[in-house]
């Protein structure tokens, strides 16, 4: 009996020992497998992998990825022109991974009058306070430069040369800078803008809008100004685009003129939202923003060419992000003796949670003598047809 007991005990101990040894070996094998997986040399695919927003390279062995960036599209190509009878088709191709994105185009009424000035169309907006045309893009440096040089030869005087986006140059510093830029023009004063708009109107054969004592405003005459900023650099004892008699801030608007002007606050809000109560950004905010706006999450800290993101329902590009946009100035104060203008739409270095706020939150009061690398404008024109 005792022999049988000890035999059973020995067999039990042998089985337990084998199990422990097996578990230790299994644990060691698991650890070794984990180490080998972590220490392998990544073998990334040569071809790009992509979805609707991004492209990247993926390791063929593990889940590691690299070079994940937002698509960078070439200029859109219209495959089918929209008409009153049918919608059109627009295609964009990513210049890096060749991802192809098609979009249905709705027929929008535009004006052929503006084609001599603008490379992008002005869209007709039906609005209860009065129909108007508005630029489908922010004014580009090329458009600015073409009118600026024409204006200088036809009695118009500007205080600023303008700049090719936030990373660009102006002709005062680099005369050889290219003039074909599709970057938004920045580093200009409100006063320069209304002089430019009058020059653009005359060049296009339209009636200028901004007047002073019955005369068309053609001069943003310069006066010494103690300090102001170009970009982030403070300048002292240089020039401010301030005419001697305050023509710009005391100007009147000829409401019967068919020339170019800045949009009012209400016009800009209505057009920028595509006729909706908001910008349509609710769920999946970041994914939507990456497709329609240049902001802190995808801009790399600088402006981008206009019309390289998706437009809104009215066909307007960059109404959120890229650059702040000037709207029409107005008087405030007890005696209406203080002139201000709003800039709207946020810009390239704002976070997603700021840029998705309602439009009335996305505006800042700006003076008429302020020029930064984050401020540009979009043109508007009253509709009389």
mmCIF file of C-alpha atoms in Angstrom:
data_model
loop_
_atom_site.group_PDB
_atom_site.id
_atom_site.type_symbol
_atom_site.label_atom_id
_atom_site.label_comp_id
_atom_site.label_asym_id
_atom_site.label_seq_id
_atom_site.Cartn_x
_atom_site.Cartn_y
_atom_site.Cartn_z
ATOM 1 C CA UNK A 1 0.000 0.000 0.000
ATOM 2 C CA UNK A 2 2.812 2.356 0.918
ATOM 3 C CA UNK A 3 4.626 1.457 -2.297
ATOM 4 C CA UNK A 4 1.549 2.305 -4.337
ATOM 5 C CA UNK A 5 1.163 5.640 -2.514
ATOM 6 C CA UNK A 6 4.784 6.680 -3.139
ATOM 7 C CA UNK A 7 4.523 5.607 -6.776
ATOM 8 C CA UNK A 8 1.440 7.786 -7.290
ATOM 9 C CA UNK A 9 3.191 10.695 -5.549
ATOM 10 C CA UNK A 10 6.260 10.397 -7.792
ATOM 11 C CA UNK A 11 4.121 10.292 -10.909
ATOM 12 C CA UNK A 12 2.191 13.424 -9.788
ATOM 13 C CA UNK A 13 5.401 15.345 -9.088
ATOM 14 C CA UNK A 14 6.758 14.343 -12.495
ATOM 15 C CA UNK A 15 3.632 15.616 -14.270
ATOM 16 C CA UNK A 16 3.686 18.957 -12.397
ATOM 17 C CA UNK A 17 7.345 19.426 -13.256
ATOM 18 C CA UNK A 18 6.708 18.771 -16.913
ATOM 19 C CA UNK A 19 3.858 21.272 -16.977
ATOM 20 C CA UNK A 20 5.969 23.989 -15.330
ATOM 21 C CA UNK A 21 8.796 23.356 -17.752
ATOM 22 C CA UNK A 22 6.397 23.514 -20.669
ATOM 23 C CA UNK A 23 4.900 26.799 -19.444
ATOM 24 C CA UNK A 24 8.334 28.346 -18.944
ATOM 25 C CA UNK A 25 9.395 27.277 -22.414
ATOM 26 C CA UNK A 26 6.161 28.658 -23.867
ATOM 27 C CA UNK A 27 6.690 31.958 -22.042
ATOM 28 C CA UNK A 28 10.249 32.181 -23.318
ATOM 29 C CA UNK A 29 9.090 31.460 -26.867
ATOM 30 C CA UNK A 30 6.397 34.149 -26.569
ATOM 31 C CA UNK A 31 8.908 36.671 -25.276
ATOM 32 C CA UNK A 32 11.332 35.744 -28.025
ATOM 33 C CA UNK A 33 8.611 36.101 -30.645
ATOM 34 C CA UNK A 34 7.646 39.516 -29.252
ATOM 35 C CA UNK A 35 11.268 40.660 -29.282
ATOM 36 C CA UNK A 36 11.762 39.483 -32.834
ATOM 37 C CA UNK A 37 8.623 41.307 -33.947
ATOM 38 C CA UNK A 38 9.677 44.536 -32.281
ATOM 39 C CA UNK A 39 13.221 44.410 -33.577
ATOM 40 C CA UNK A 40 12.573 43.548 -37.234
ATOM 41 C CA UNK A 41 13.679 45.930 -39.969
ATOM 42 C CA UNK A 42 10.632 47.664 -41.444
ATOM 43 C CA UNK A 43 9.914 46.889 -45.061
ATOM 44 C CA UNK A 44 7.792 49.815 -46.269
ATOM 45 C CA UNK A 45 5.762 49.591 -49.446
ATOM 46 C CA UNK A 46 7.020 51.555 -52.432
ATOM 47 C CA UNK A 47 3.506 52.409 -53.569
ATOM 48 C CA UNK A 48 1.365 54.879 -51.650
ATOM 49 C CA UNK A 49 -1.601 53.656 -49.650
ATOM 50 C CA UNK A 50 -4.438 56.165 -49.351
ATOM 51 C CA UNK A 51 -7.953 56.963 -48.252
ATOM 52 C CA UNK A 52 -10.137 59.992 -48.946
ATOM 53 C CA UNK A 53 -7.998 62.342 -46.850
ATOM 54 C CA UNK A 54 -4.447 60.995 -46.492
ATOM 55 C CA UNK A 55 -1.722 58.939 -48.156
ATOM 56 C CA UNK A 56 1.118 56.988 -46.504
ATOM 57 C CA UNK A 57 3.621 54.111 -46.770
ATOM 58 C CA UNK A 58 2.951 50.971 -44.677
ATOM 59 C CA UNK A 59 5.310 48.273 -43.417
ATOM 60 C CA UNK A 60 4.648 44.912 -45.077
ATOM 61 C CA UNK A 61 5.429 43.067 -41.812
ATOM 62 C CA UNK A 62 3.780 45.081 -39.042
ATOM 63 C CA UNK A 63 1.303 47.933 -38.651
ATOM 64 C CA UNK A 64 3.936 50.706 -38.748
ATOM 65 C CA UNK A 65 3.319 53.554 -41.229
ATOM 66 C CA UNK A 66 5.336 56.595 -42.303
ATOM 67 C CA UNK A 67 4.986 59.799 -44.369
ATOM 68 C CA UNK A 68 1.272 60.172 -43.631
ATOM 69 C CA UNK A 69 0.141 63.505 -45.049
ATOM 70 C CA UNK A 70 -2.974 65.174 -46.409
ATOM 71 C CA UNK A 71 -3.535 64.919 -50.171
ATOM 72 C CA UNK A 72 -2.019 67.742 -52.226
ATOM 73 C CA UNK A 73 -4.193 68.251 -55.276
ATOM 74 C CA UNK A 74 -3.329 69.674 -58.663
ATOM 75 C CA UNK A 75 -5.577 72.329 -60.177
ATOM 76 C CA UNK A 76 -9.092 70.961 -60.745
ATOM 77 C CA UNK A 77 -10.024 69.743 -64.217
ATOM 78 C CA UNK A 78 -13.621 70.065 -65.360
ATOM 79 C CA UNK A 79 -14.612 66.929 -67.254
ATOM 80 C CA UNK A 80 -18.198 68.031 -67.853
ATOM 81 C CA UNK A 81 -19.286 71.681 -67.746
ATOM 82 C CA UNK A 82 -22.419 72.261 -65.658
ATOM 83 C CA UNK A 83 -25.391 73.834 -67.408
ATOM 84 C CA UNK A 84 -28.904 74.823 -66.412
ATOM 85 C CA UNK A 85 -30.034 71.406 -67.664
ATOM 86 C CA UNK A 86 -27.484 69.124 -65.983
ATOM 87 C CA UNK A 87 -24.730 69.079 -63.381
ATOM 88 C CA UNK A 88 -21.057 68.897 -64.279
ATOM 89 C CA UNK A 89 -18.108 66.809 -63.094
ATOM 90 C CA UNK A 90 -14.817 68.086 -61.703
ATOM 91 C CA UNK A 91 -11.806 65.872 -60.998
ATOM 92 C CA UNK A 92 -8.751 66.513 -58.842
ATOM 93 C CA UNK A 93 -5.666 64.309 -58.680
ATOM 94 C CA UNK A 94 -3.225 64.221 -55.777
ATOM 95 C CA UNK A 95 0.189 65.236 -57.117
ATOM 96 C CA UNK A 96 1.919 62.758 -54.787
ATOM 97 C CA UNK A 97 -0.080 59.529 -54.632
ATOM 98 C CA UNK A 98 -2.346 60.090 -57.698
ATOM 99 C CA UNK A 99 -5.519 59.598 -55.672
ATOM 100 C CA UNK A 100 -8.410 60.737 -57.854
ATOM 101 C CA UNK A 101 -11.327 62.676 -56.408
ATOM 102 C CA UNK A 102 -14.410 63.549 -58.407
ATOM 103 C CA UNK A 103 -17.017 66.122 -57.435
ATOM 104 C CA UNK A 104 -20.388 66.980 -58.921
ATOM 105 C CA UNK A 105 -20.649 70.593 -60.043
ATOM 106 C CA UNK A 106 -23.884 72.499 -59.658
ATOM 107 C CA UNK A 107 -24.623 75.188 -62.238
ATOM 108 C CA UNK A 108 -23.945 78.627 -60.767
ATOM 109 C CA UNK A 109 -24.595 81.963 -62.397
ATOM 110 C CA UNK A 110 -21.369 83.894 -62.986
ATOM 111 C CA UNK A 111 -20.373 87.106 -64.705
ATOM 112 C CA UNK A 112 -18.167 87.254 -67.817
ATOM 113 C CA UNK A 113 -17.497 90.952 -67.137
ATOM 114 C CA UNK A 114 -14.943 90.018 -64.485
ATOM 115 C CA UNK A 115 -12.816 87.694 -66.605
ATOM 116 C CA UNK A 116 -10.451 90.516 -67.598
ATOM 117 C CA UNK A 117 -9.461 90.953 -63.941
ATOM 118 C CA UNK A 118 -9.881 87.635 -62.157
ATOM 119 C CA UNK A 119 -8.637 84.178 -63.053
ATOM 120 C CA UNK A 120 -11.412 82.658 -60.914
ATOM 121 C CA UNK A 121 -15.109 83.321 -61.352
ATOM 122 C CA UNK A 122 -17.352 85.647 -59.385
ATOM 123 C CA UNK A 123 -20.428 83.743 -58.207
ATOM 124 C CA UNK A 124 -23.911 85.260 -58.211
ATOM 125 C CA UNK A 125 -25.573 84.953 -54.795
ATOM 126 C CA UNK A 126 -29.334 85.360 -54.390
ATOM 127 C CA UNK A 127 -29.782 87.285 -51.159
ATOM 128 C CA UNK A 128 -32.892 88.811 -49.617
ATOM 129 C CA UNK A 129 -31.188 92.173 -49.031
ATOM 130 C CA UNK A 130 -30.085 92.324 -52.680
ATOM 131 C CA UNK A 131 -28.318 89.926 -55.030
ATOM 132 C CA UNK A 132 -24.561 90.271 -55.416
ATOM 133 C CA UNK A 133 -21.525 88.698 -57.046
ATOM 134 C CA UNK A 134 -18.649 87.517 -54.849
ATOM 135 C CA UNK A 135 -15.219 86.115 -55.656
ATOM 136 C CA UNK A 136 -15.000 82.335 -55.604
ATOM 137 C CA UNK A 137 -11.471 82.768 -54.156
ATOM 138 C CA UNK A 138 -9.469 85.234 -52.160
ATOM 139 C CA UNK A 139 -7.700 87.773 -54.399
ATOM 140 C CA UNK A 140 -4.405 86.262 -55.545
ATOM 141 C CA UNK A 141 -1.090 88.033 -55.754
ATOM 142 C CA UNK A 142 -1.161 87.770 -59.561
ATOM 143 C CA UNK A 143 -4.554 89.503 -59.699
ATOM 144 C CA UNK A 144 -3.356 92.120 -57.236
ATOM 145 C CA UNK A 145 -0.119 92.773 -59.143
ATOM 146 C CA UNK A 146 -1.792 93.047 -62.554
ATOM 147 C CA UNK A 147 -4.242 95.712 -61.322
ATOM 148 C CA UNK A 148 -1.607 97.393 -59.161
ATOM 149 C CA UNK A 149 0.767 97.930 -62.116
ATOM 150 C CA UNK A 150 -2.103 99.125 -64.322
ATOM 151 C CA UNK A 151 -3.269 101.488 -61.605
ATOM 152 C CA UNK A 152 0.192 102.997 -61.120
ATOM 153 C CA UNK A 153 0.100 103.947 -64.812
ATOM 154 C CA UNK A 154 -3.390 105.458 -64.595
ATOM 155 C CA UNK A 155 -3.198 107.821 -61.643
ATOM 156 C CA UNK A 156 -3.610 105.402 -58.733
ATOM 157 C CA UNK A 157 -1.157 105.446 -55.821
ATOM 158 C CA UNK A 158 -0.642 102.636 -53.312
ATOM 159 C CA UNK A 159 1.340 102.610 -50.080
ATOM 160 C CA UNK A 160 1.982 98.846 -50.064
ATOM 161 C CA UNK A 161 3.155 96.505 -52.794
ATOM 162 C CA UNK A 162 1.423 93.438 -51.417
ATOM 163 C CA UNK A 163 3.023 90.103 -50.682
ATOM 164 C CA UNK A 164 2.740 86.625 -52.218
ATOM 165 C CA UNK A 165 1.227 84.808 -49.256
ATOM 166 C CA UNK A 166 2.767 84.494 -45.818
ATOM 167 C CA UNK A 167 6.108 83.124 -47.082
ATOM 168 C CA UNK A 168 6.366 85.303 -50.184
ATOM 169 C CA UNK A 169 8.096 88.545 -51.076
ATOM 170 C CA UNK A 170 6.948 91.911 -52.285
ATOM 171 C CA UNK A 171 8.387 93.793 -55.240
ATOM 172 C CA UNK A 172 9.841 96.488 -53.043
ATOM 173 C CA UNK A 173 12.262 93.916 -51.592
ATOM 174 C CA UNK A 174 12.657 91.552 -54.564
ATOM 175 C CA UNK A 175 11.766 93.112 -57.943
ATOM 176 C CA UNK A 176 12.479 89.805 -59.688
ATOM 177 C CA UNK A 177 9.779 87.909 -57.763
ATOM 178 C CA UNK A 178 7.419 85.923 -60.048
ATOM 179 C CA UNK A 179 4.066 87.534 -60.803
ATOM 180 C CA UNK A 180 2.027 84.402 -61.507
ATOM 181 C CA UNK A 181 1.428 83.409 -57.896
ATOM 182 C CA UNK A 182 -1.913 81.923 -56.850
ATOM 183 C CA UNK A 183 -1.111 82.639 -53.228
ATOM 184 C CA UNK A 184 -3.514 85.119 -51.587
ATOM 185 C CA UNK A 185 -2.172 88.658 -51.503
ATOM 186 C CA UNK A 186 -1.383 89.787 -47.926
ATOM 187 C CA UNK A 187 0.408 92.632 -46.085
ATOM 188 C CA UNK A 188 -1.897 95.350 -47.389
ATOM 189 C CA UNK A 189 -3.942 98.032 -45.639
ATOM 190 C CA UNK A 190 -7.689 98.521 -45.926
ATOM 191 C CA UNK A 191 -6.878 101.838 -47.585
ATOM 192 C CA UNK A 192 -4.814 100.088 -50.251
ATOM 193 C CA UNK A 193 -7.662 97.675 -50.877
ATOM 194 C CA UNK A 194 -10.330 100.271 -51.684
ATOM 195 C CA UNK A 195 -7.919 102.102 -54.011
ATOM 196 C CA UNK A 196 -7.167 98.773 -55.713
ATOM 197 C CA UNK A 197 -10.892 97.986 -56.018
ATOM 198 C CA UNK A 198 -11.500 101.334 -57.719
ATOM 199 C CA UNK A 199 -8.586 100.687 -60.085
ATOM 200 C CA UNK A 200 -9.919 97.192 -60.864
ATOM 201 C CA UNK A 201 -13.343 98.673 -61.600
ATOM 202 C CA UNK A 202 -11.963 101.242 -64.017
ATOM 203 C CA UNK A 203 -9.742 98.657 -65.704
ATOM 204 C CA UNK A 204 -12.787 96.398 -66.259
ATOM 205 C CA UNK A 205 -14.907 99.257 -67.598
ATOM 206 C CA UNK A 206 -17.111 99.412 -64.493
ATOM 207 C CA UNK A 207 -18.076 102.388 -62.334
ATOM 208 C CA UNK A 208 -15.830 102.759 -59.246
ATOM 209 C CA UNK A 209 -17.600 102.487 -55.882
ATOM 210 C CA UNK A 210 -15.517 104.454 -53.368
ATOM 211 C CA UNK A 211 -15.831 108.248 -53.515
ATOM 212 C CA UNK A 212 -14.666 111.308 -51.579
ATOM 213 C CA UNK A 213 -16.257 114.716 -52.147
ATOM 214 C CA UNK A 214 -17.719 113.492 -55.400
ATOM 215 C CA UNK A 215 -14.408 112.183 -56.752
ATOM 216 C CA UNK A 216 -13.131 108.640 -57.214
ATOM 217 C CA UNK A 217 -10.575 107.732 -54.517
ATOM 218 C CA UNK A 218 -7.320 106.951 -56.307
ATOM 219 C CA UNK A 219 -4.698 107.662 -53.675
ATOM 220 C CA UNK A 220 -3.693 105.880 -50.488
ATOM 221 C CA UNK A 221 -1.304 108.729 -49.704
ATOM 222 C CA UNK A 222 1.416 107.938 -47.183
ATOM 223 C CA UNK A 223 2.121 109.723 -43.946
ATOM 224 C CA UNK A 224 4.679 108.946 -41.221
ATOM 225 C CA UNK A 225 3.372 106.482 -38.684
ATOM 226 C CA UNK A 226 5.191 105.648 -35.464
ATOM 227 C CA UNK A 227 4.964 101.855 -35.516
ATOM 228 C CA UNK A 228 3.200 99.043 -37.265
ATOM 229 C CA UNK A 229 3.837 95.418 -38.148
ATOM 230 C CA UNK A 230 4.782 93.670 -41.368
ATOM 231 C CA UNK A 231 4.282 90.007 -40.561
ATOM 232 C CA UNK A 232 5.695 89.620 -37.057
ATOM 233 C CA UNK A 233 8.370 92.307 -37.428
ATOM 234 C CA UNK A 234 7.721 95.681 -35.839
ATOM 235 C CA UNK A 235 8.756 98.629 -37.984
ATOM 236 C CA UNK A 236 9.389 102.133 -36.650
ATOM 237 C CA UNK A 237 9.074 105.521 -38.340
ATOM 238 C CA UNK A 238 7.927 104.175 -41.675
ATOM 239 C CA UNK A 239 4.838 104.861 -43.738
ATOM 240 C CA UNK A 240 1.189 104.217 -43.177
ATOM 241 C CA UNK A 241 -1.329 104.220 -46.038
ATOM 242 C CA UNK A 242 -3.187 107.197 -44.652
ATOM 243 C CA UNK A 243 -4.300 109.951 -46.988
ATOM 244 C CA UNK A 244 -3.939 113.498 -45.734
ATOM 245 C CA UNK A 245 -7.647 114.292 -45.645
ATOM 246 C CA UNK A 246 -8.841 110.905 -44.426
ATOM 247 C CA UNK A 247 -10.414 110.034 -47.777
ATOM 248 C CA UNK A 248 -10.444 106.319 -47.068
ATOM 249 C CA UNK A 249 -12.165 106.457 -43.688
ATOM 250 C CA UNK A 250 -14.497 109.276 -44.735
ATOM 251 C CA UNK A 251 -15.340 107.817 -48.104
ATOM 252 C CA UNK A 252 -18.862 107.363 -49.375
ATOM 253 C CA UNK A 253 -20.041 104.311 -51.266
ATOM 254 C CA UNK A 254 -21.829 104.869 -54.539
ATOM 255 C CA UNK A 255 -24.621 102.321 -54.177
ATOM 256 C CA UNK A 256 -25.588 102.727 -57.818
ATOM 257 C CA UNK A 257 -22.095 101.791 -59.019
ATOM 258 C CA UNK A 258 -21.527 98.372 -60.577
ATOM 259 C CA UNK A 259 -17.829 98.275 -59.692
ATOM 260 C CA UNK A 260 -15.916 96.158 -57.194
ATOM 261 C CA UNK A 261 -16.160 96.553 -53.433
ATOM 262 C CA UNK A 262 -15.692 94.597 -50.223
ATOM 263 C CA UNK A 263 -18.615 92.468 -49.027
ATOM 264 C CA UNK A 264 -20.556 93.621 -46.004
ATOM 265 C CA UNK A 265 -20.446 91.497 -42.848
ATOM 266 C CA UNK A 266 -23.866 90.014 -43.615
ATOM 267 C CA UNK A 267 -23.064 89.299 -47.266
ATOM 268 C CA UNK A 268 -19.826 87.581 -46.326
ATOM 269 C CA UNK A 269 -21.514 85.443 -43.639
ATOM 270 C CA UNK A 270 -24.300 84.329 -45.966
ATOM 271 C CA UNK A 271 -21.978 83.451 -48.864
ATOM 272 C CA UNK A 272 -19.306 81.829 -46.676
ATOM 273 C CA UNK A 273 -21.839 79.444 -45.110
ATOM 274 C CA UNK A 274 -23.185 78.416 -48.495
ATOM 275 C CA UNK A 275 -26.653 79.607 -47.518
ATOM 276 C CA UNK A 276 -26.752 77.457 -44.364
ATOM 277 C CA UNK A 277 -26.989 78.482 -40.727
ATOM 278 C CA UNK A 278 -23.424 77.281 -40.082
ATOM 279 C CA UNK A 279 -20.424 75.906 -41.964
ATOM 280 C CA UNK A 280 -21.795 72.363 -41.806
ATOM 281 C CA UNK A 281 -19.039 71.163 -39.508
ATOM 282 C CA UNK A 282 -20.538 69.070 -36.717
ATOM 283 C CA UNK A 283 -19.295 65.488 -36.444
ATOM 284 C CA UNK A 284 -15.843 64.365 -37.624
ATOM 285 C CA UNK A 285 -14.670 67.969 -37.504
ATOM 286 C CA UNK A 286 -11.018 67.306 -38.237
ATOM 287 C CA UNK A 287 -11.718 65.048 -41.204
ATOM 288 C CA UNK A 288 -14.057 67.633 -42.718
ATOM 289 C CA UNK A 289 -11.689 70.525 -42.030
ATOM 290 C CA UNK A 290 -8.754 68.763 -43.684
ATOM 291 C CA UNK A 291 -10.792 68.691 -46.891
ATOM 292 C CA UNK A 292 -12.086 72.276 -46.929
ATOM 293 C CA UNK A 293 -9.712 74.502 -44.929
ATOM 294 C CA UNK A 294 -6.056 75.371 -44.391
ATOM 295 C CA UNK A 295 -5.662 75.634 -40.632
ATOM 296 C CA UNK A 296 -3.131 74.771 -37.935
ATOM 297 C CA UNK A 297 -3.721 71.044 -38.314
ATOM 298 C CA UNK A 298 -2.621 70.845 -41.961
ATOM 299 C CA UNK A 299 -1.160 74.152 -43.182
ATOM 300 C CA UNK A 300 2.441 73.702 -41.921
ATOM 301 C CA UNK A 301 2.216 77.271 -40.633
ATOM 302 C CA UNK A 302 1.793 79.146 -43.930
ATOM 303 C CA UNK A 303 -0.751 80.162 -46.567
ATOM 304 C CA UNK A 304 -1.524 77.953 -49.568
ATOM 305 C CA UNK A 305 -2.596 78.561 -53.160
ATOM 306 C CA UNK A 306 -6.257 79.459 -53.397
ATOM 307 C CA UNK A 307 -8.819 76.874 -54.553
ATOM 308 C CA UNK A 308 -6.731 73.858 -53.505
ATOM 309 C CA UNK A 309 -9.356 72.663 -51.024
ATOM 310 C CA UNK A 310 -13.004 71.786 -51.588
ATOM 311 C CA UNK A 311 -15.482 74.674 -52.077
ATOM 312 C CA UNK A 312 -18.735 75.244 -50.234
ATOM 313 C CA UNK A 313 -22.230 74.825 -51.686
ATOM 314 C CA UNK A 314 -21.983 78.181 -53.492
ATOM 315 C CA UNK A 315 -18.648 77.321 -55.083
ATOM 316 C CA UNK A 316 -16.555 79.543 -52.761
ATOM 317 C CA UNK A 317 -13.116 78.354 -51.675
ATOM 318 C CA UNK A 318 -11.216 79.067 -48.435
ATOM 319 C CA UNK A 319 -14.043 80.805 -46.596
ATOM 320 C CA UNK A 320 -12.565 79.115 -43.530
ATOM 321 C CA UNK A 321 -8.825 79.338 -42.960
ATOM 322 C CA UNK A 322 -5.907 80.326 -45.217
ATOM 323 C CA UNK A 323 -6.220 84.114 -44.531
ATOM 324 C CA UNK A 324 -8.509 86.451 -42.654
ATOM 325 C CA UNK A 325 -10.715 88.369 -45.111
ATOM 326 C CA UNK A 326 -11.572 92.072 -44.878
ATOM 327 C CA UNK A 327 -15.201 93.135 -44.973
ATOM 328 C CA UNK A 328 -16.602 96.633 -45.489
ATOM 329 C CA UNK A 329 -15.583 99.264 -42.950
ATOM 330 C CA UNK A 330 -17.969 101.195 -40.741
ATOM 331 C CA UNK A 331 -18.032 103.957 -38.123
ATOM 332 C CA UNK A 332 -18.388 103.476 -34.375
ATOM 333 C CA UNK A 333 -18.220 105.719 -31.312
ATOM 334 C CA UNK A 334 -20.578 108.348 -29.899
ATOM 335 C CA UNK A 335 -19.885 110.709 -32.776
ATOM 336 C CA UNK A 336 -19.185 108.038 -35.393
ATOM 337 C CA UNK A 337 -15.631 109.315 -35.373
ATOM 338 C CA UNK A 338 -13.796 105.974 -35.147
ATOM 339 C CA UNK A 339 -13.437 103.823 -38.255
ATOM 340 C CA UNK A 340 -13.017 100.056 -38.100
ATOM 341 C CA UNK A 341 -13.360 97.068 -40.372
ATOM 342 C CA UNK A 342 -13.821 93.384 -39.611
ATOM 343 C CA UNK A 343 -11.671 90.515 -40.783
ATOM 344 C CA UNK A 344 -13.455 87.182 -40.991
ATOM 345 C CA UNK A 345 -12.956 83.470 -41.571
ATOM 346 C CA UNK A 346 -9.909 82.733 -39.390
ATOM 347 C CA UNK A 347 -6.505 81.924 -40.929
ATOM 348 C CA UNK A 348 -3.869 79.241 -41.482
ATOM 349 C CA UNK A 349 -2.541 79.075 -37.902
ATOM 350 C CA UNK A 350 -5.795 78.657 -35.955
ATOM 351 C CA UNK A 351 -6.739 75.390 -34.232
ATOM 352 C CA UNK A 352 -9.706 73.278 -35.342
ATOM 353 C CA UNK A 353 -11.760 74.097 -32.228
ATOM 354 C CA UNK A 354 -11.448 77.822 -33.007
ATOM 355 C CA UNK A 355 -12.031 77.565 -36.718
ATOM 356 C CA UNK A 356 -15.276 75.614 -36.291
ATOM 357 C CA UNK A 357 -16.905 78.281 -34.150
ATOM 358 C CA UNK A 358 -19.959 80.109 -35.570
ATOM 359 C CA UNK A 359 -19.116 82.859 -38.117
ATOM 360 C CA UNK A 360 -19.839 85.685 -35.690
ATOM 361 C CA UNK A 361 -17.131 84.227 -33.414
ATOM 362 C CA UNK A 362 -14.677 84.018 -36.289
ATOM 363 C CA UNK A 363 -14.297 87.736 -36.819
ATOM 364 C CA UNK A 364 -11.942 90.326 -35.392
ATOM 365 C CA UNK A 365 -12.162 94.090 -35.485
ATOM 366 C CA UNK A 366 -9.208 95.528 -37.378
ATOM 367 C CA UNK A 367 -8.025 99.074 -37.990
ATOM 368 C CA UNK A 368 -7.704 100.631 -41.431
ATOM 369 C CA UNK A 369 -3.935 100.839 -41.043
ATOM 370 C CA UNK A 370 -2.984 97.241 -40.345
ATOM 371 C CA UNK A 371 -1.004 94.925 -42.641
ATOM 372 C CA UNK A 372 -0.074 91.368 -41.659
ATOM 373 C CA UNK A 373 0.800 88.121 -43.402
ATOM 374 C CA UNK A 374 -2.519 86.639 -42.282
ATOM 375 C CA UNK A 375 -4.922 89.182 -43.836
ATOM 376 C CA UNK A 376 -6.264 89.287 -47.379
ATOM 377 C CA UNK A 377 -9.625 89.964 -49.031
ATOM 378 C CA UNK A 378 -12.328 88.730 -51.404
ATOM 379 C CA UNK A 379 -14.107 90.999 -53.883
ATOM 380 C CA UNK A 380 -17.805 91.663 -54.179
ATOM 381 C CA UNK A 381 -19.976 93.472 -56.733
ATOM 382 C CA UNK A 382 -23.600 94.576 -56.551
ATOM 383 C CA UNK A 383 -25.934 92.885 -59.014
ATOM 384 C CA UNK A 384 -28.143 95.064 -61.199
ATOM 385 C CA UNK A 385 -29.140 92.529 -63.864
#
